[in-house]
């Protein structure tokens, strides 16, 4: 199975990188790489992580430090939906195609 990052998750990664880069540009690059690597793990065993919520499909969550990586399993791919700081409130996934 292959992992694919949604447009929204790419925006999330860019925002996380920009935020961290304000203090430490080098750490920003390495941390975004770590988040991508952790998210890609979902493709190796997508049902390993618990269902966190559901809109049109179940949404699962992986935690990496203070960040939550939300993904869904769709046909032959794992779709990384959002990557958010754990302190953020609200439902993490809007139903976008």
Coordinates of C-alpha atoms in Angstrom, one line a residue:
X1 CA 0.0 0.0 0.0
X2 CA 1.2 3.5 -0.7
X3 CA 0.9 6.7 1.4
X4 CA -0.3 9.9 -0.3
X5 CA -0.3 13.3 1.4
X6 CA -3.5 15.4 0.9
X7 CA -3.1 19.0 -0.2
X8 CA -4.2 20.0 3.4
X9 CA -1.5 17.8 5.0
X10 CA 1.1 19.4 2.7
X11 CA -0.1 22.8 3.9
X12 CA 0.1 21.6 7.5
X13 CA 3.7 20.4 7.0
X14 CA 4.7 23.7 5.4
X15 CA 3.2 25.7 8.3
X16 CA 4.9 23.4 10.9
X17 CA 8.2 23.9 9.2
X18 CA 7.8 27.6 9.0
X19 CA 6.9 27.8 12.7
X20 CA 9.9 25.8 13.8
X21 CA 12.2 27.6 11.4
X22 CA 11.6 30.8 13.3
X23 CA 13.8 29.4 16.1
X24 CA 15.8 26.7 14.3
X25 CA 15.8 26.4 10.5
X26 CA 17.9 23.2 10.6
X27 CA 15.6 21.5 13.1
X28 CA 12.6 22.5 11.0
X29 CA 13.8 20.5 8.0
X30 CA 14.7 17.5 10.0
X31 CA 11.4 17.5 12.0
X32 CA 9.3 17.8 8.8
X33 CA 11.2 14.8 7.5
X34 CA 10.5 12.9 10.7
X35 CA 6.8 13.7 10.4
X36 CA 6.8 12.4 6.8
X37 CA 8.6 9.3 7.8
X38 CA 6.2 8.6 10.6
X39 CA 3.2 9.2 8.4
X40 CA 4.5 6.8 5.8
X41 CA 4.5 4.1 8.4
X42 CA 0.8 4.0 8.1
X43 CA 1.1 2.5 4.7
X44 CA 3.0 -0.6 6.0
X45 CA 0.2 -1.6 8.4
X46 CA -2.7 0.9 8.0
X47 CA -5.1 -0.8 10.5
X48 CA -2.5 -0.9 13.2
X49 CA -3.5 2.4 14.7
X50 CA -6.9 3.0 16.3
X51 CA -9.8 4.8 14.6
X52 CA -10.0 8.3 15.9
X53 CA -13.1 9.6 14.2
X54 CA -15.3 9.1 11.1
X55 CA -16.8 11.3 8.4
X56 CA -17.3 9.4 5.2
X57 CA -14.5 7.0 6.1
X58 CA -12.8 6.0 9.4
X59 CA -9.9 8.3 10.3
X60 CA -6.9 6.9 12.2
X61 CA -4.2 8.7 14.2
X62 CA -0.5 8.3 14.7
X63 CA 1.2 10.4 17.4
X64 CA 4.7 11.8 16.8
X65 CA 5.8 13.9 19.7
X66 CA 3.3 16.7 20.2
X67 CA 1.8 16.2 16.7
X68 CA -1.0 14.0 15.5
X69 CA -1.0 12.5 12.0
X70 CA -4.5 11.7 10.8
X71 CA -5.0 9.4 7.9
X72 CA -7.7 7.3 6.1
X73 CA -7.4 4.0 4.3
X74 CA -9.0 4.3 0.8
X75 CA -8.9 1.4 -1.6
X76 CA -5.2 0.8 -2.4
X77 CA -3.7 3.8 -0.6
X78 CA -3.3 5.5 2.8
X79 CA -4.2 9.1 2.6
X80 CA -2.5 11.4 5.1
X81 CA -5.3 13.9 5.8
X82 CA -3.9 16.3 8.4
X83 CA -0.9 16.8 10.6
X84 CA -1.8 18.9 13.6
X85 CA -0.3 19.9 17.0
X86 CA -2.1 17.9 19.7
X87 CA -3.2 21.1 21.4
X88 CA -5.3 22.1 18.4
X89 CA -9.0 21.6 18.9
X90 CA -11.9 20.7 16.6
X91 CA -12.3 17.8 14.2
X92 CA -9.0 17.3 12.3
X93 CA -10.5 16.1 9.0
X94 CA -12.8 18.0 6.6
X95 CA -14.3 15.8 3.9
X96 CA -12.2 16.9 0.8
X97 CA -11.4 14.8 -2.2

